[in-house]
Amino acid sequence: MNAKIKKLRADLDKNKAKISELVSRNKEIERQITELENNDILELVHSHNLNITQLAALIQTMKANPAAALRGEMEEPEHEEN
């Protein structure tokens, strides 16, 4: 076999291995970023003493009327009575 072909195939295999390692590393970095972002969100929610119902109401208000949410004009969630 041509020596140049052998060298190119070896380079190709080496590059494929590097790419695989980098893809794995990127996935790990993305996982860490997501974990840190989630921790930041939790800290923010807890620092404002929001419970899950209040957080859900805030998100719904932000979707429906962002300006009202920024002014603090959130609707109170309805409570079911048994």
PDB file of C-alpha atoms in Angstrom, residues 3-66:
ATOM      1  CA  ALA A   3       2.960   4.997   2.302  1.00  0.00           C
ATOM      2  CA  LYS A   4       1.125   8.291   1.908  1.00  0.00           C
ATOM      3  CA  ILE A   5      -2.252   6.508   2.133  1.00  0.00           C
ATOM      4  CA  LYS A   6      -1.141   4.758   5.346  1.00  0.00           C
ATOM      5  CA  LYS A   7      -0.056   8.070   6.834  1.00  0.00           C
ATOM      6  CA  LEU A   8      -3.308   9.782   5.847  1.00  0.00           C
ATOM      7  CA  ARG A   9      -5.393   6.937   7.307  1.00  0.00           C
ATOM      8  CA  ALA A  10      -3.392   7.115  10.520  1.00  0.00           C
ATOM      9  CA  ASP A  11      -3.977  10.880  10.660  1.00  0.00           C
ATOM     10  CA  LEU A  12      -7.666  10.317   9.993  1.00  0.00           C
ATOM     11  CA  ASP A  13      -7.945   7.778  12.823  1.00  0.00           C
ATOM     12  CA  LYS A  14      -6.065  10.129  15.141  1.00  0.00           C
ATOM     13  CA  ASN A  15      -8.403  13.000  14.262  1.00  0.00           C
ATOM     14  CA  LYS A  16     -11.498  10.838  14.766  1.00  0.00           C
ATOM     15  CA  ALA A  17     -10.267   9.919  18.235  1.00  0.00           C
ATOM     16  CA  LYS A  18      -9.642  13.582  19.089  1.00  0.00           C
ATOM     17  CA  ILE A  19     -13.087  14.552  17.803  1.00  0.00           C
ATOM     18  CA  SER A  20     -14.700  11.843  19.909  1.00  0.00           C
ATOM     19  CA  GLU A  21     -12.853  13.067  23.006  1.00  0.00           C
ATOM     20  CA  LEU A  22     -13.841  16.673  22.316  1.00  0.00           C
ATOM     21  CA  VAL A  23     -17.498  15.748  21.776  1.00  0.00           C
ATOM     22  CA  SER A  24     -17.496  13.907  25.096  1.00  0.00           C
ATOM     23  CA  ARG A  25     -15.839  16.861  26.807  1.00  0.00           C
ATOM     24  CA  ASN A  26     -18.372  19.278  25.302  1.00  0.00           C
ATOM     25  CA  LYS A  27     -21.250  17.156  26.589  1.00  0.00           C
ATOM     26  CA  GLU A  28     -19.720  17.213  30.083  1.00  0.00           C
ATOM     27  CA  ILE A  29     -19.234  20.992  29.915  1.00  0.00           C
ATOM     28  CA  GLU A  30     -22.844  21.455  28.776  1.00  0.00           C
ATOM     29  CA  ARG A  31     -24.035  19.261  31.665  1.00  0.00           C
ATOM     30  CA  GLN A  32     -22.034  21.342  34.146  1.00  0.00           C
ATOM     31  CA  ILE A  33     -23.373  24.597  32.706  1.00  0.00           C
ATOM     32  CA  THR A  34     -26.951  23.340  32.997  1.00  0.00           C
ATOM     33  CA  GLU A  35     -26.355  22.235  36.576  1.00  0.00           C
ATOM     34  CA  LEU A  36     -24.891  25.623  37.533  1.00  0.00           C
ATOM     35  CA  GLU A  37     -27.729  27.495  35.797  1.00  0.00           C
ATOM     36  CA  ASN A  38     -30.285  25.357  37.628  1.00  0.00           C
ATOM     37  CA  ASN A  39     -28.554  26.076  40.936  1.00  0.00           C
ATOM     38  CA  ASP A  40     -28.633  29.805  40.174  1.00  0.00           C
ATOM     39  CA  ILE A  41     -32.364  29.605  39.428  1.00  0.00           C
ATOM     40  CA  LEU A  42     -33.043  27.733  42.657  1.00  0.00           C
ATOM     41  CA  GLU A  43     -31.049  30.258  44.669  1.00  0.00           C
ATOM     42  CA  LEU A  44     -32.958  33.109  43.052  1.00  0.00           C
ATOM     43  CA  VAL A  45     -36.328  31.513  43.760  1.00  0.00           C
ATOM     44  CA  HIS A  46     -35.375  30.772  47.374  1.00  0.00           C
ATOM     45  CA  SER A  47     -33.898  34.243  47.920  1.00  0.00           C
ATOM     46  CA  HIS A  48     -37.306  35.724  47.034  1.00  0.00           C
ATOM     47  CA  ASN A  49     -39.152  33.226  49.242  1.00  0.00           C
ATOM     48  CA  LEU A  50     -41.269  32.005  46.339  1.00  0.00           C
ATOM     49  CA  ASN A  51     -43.154  28.767  46.660  1.00  0.00           C
ATOM     50  CA  ILE A  52     -43.970  26.598  43.668  1.00  0.00           C
ATOM     51  CA  THR A  53     -47.430  28.137  43.228  1.00  0.00           C
ATOM     52  CA  GLN A  54     -46.044  31.667  43.222  1.00  0.00           C
ATOM     53  CA  LEU A  55     -43.297  30.715  40.804  1.00  0.00           C
ATOM     54  CA  ALA A  56     -45.819  29.114  38.445  1.00  0.00           C
ATOM     55  CA  ALA A  57     -48.015  32.234  38.618  1.00  0.00           C
ATOM     56  CA  LEU A  58     -45.031  34.458  37.871  1.00  0.00           C
ATOM     57  CA  ILE A  59     -44.059  32.386  34.850  1.00  0.00           C
ATOM     58  CA  GLN A  60     -47.652  32.357  33.544  1.00  0.00           C
ATOM     59  CA  THR A  61     -47.909  36.124  33.969  1.00  0.00           C
ATOM     60  CA  MET A  62     -44.573  36.616  32.210  1.00  0.00           C
ATOM     61  CA  LYS A  63     -45.849  34.585  29.265  1.00  0.00           C
ATOM     62  CA  ALA A  64     -49.227  36.335  29.077  1.00  0.00           C
ATOM     63  CA  ASN A  65     -48.244  39.896  29.989  1.00  0.00           C
ATOM     64  CA  PRO A  66     -44.545  40.541  30.629  1.00  0.00           C
TER      65      PRO A  66
END
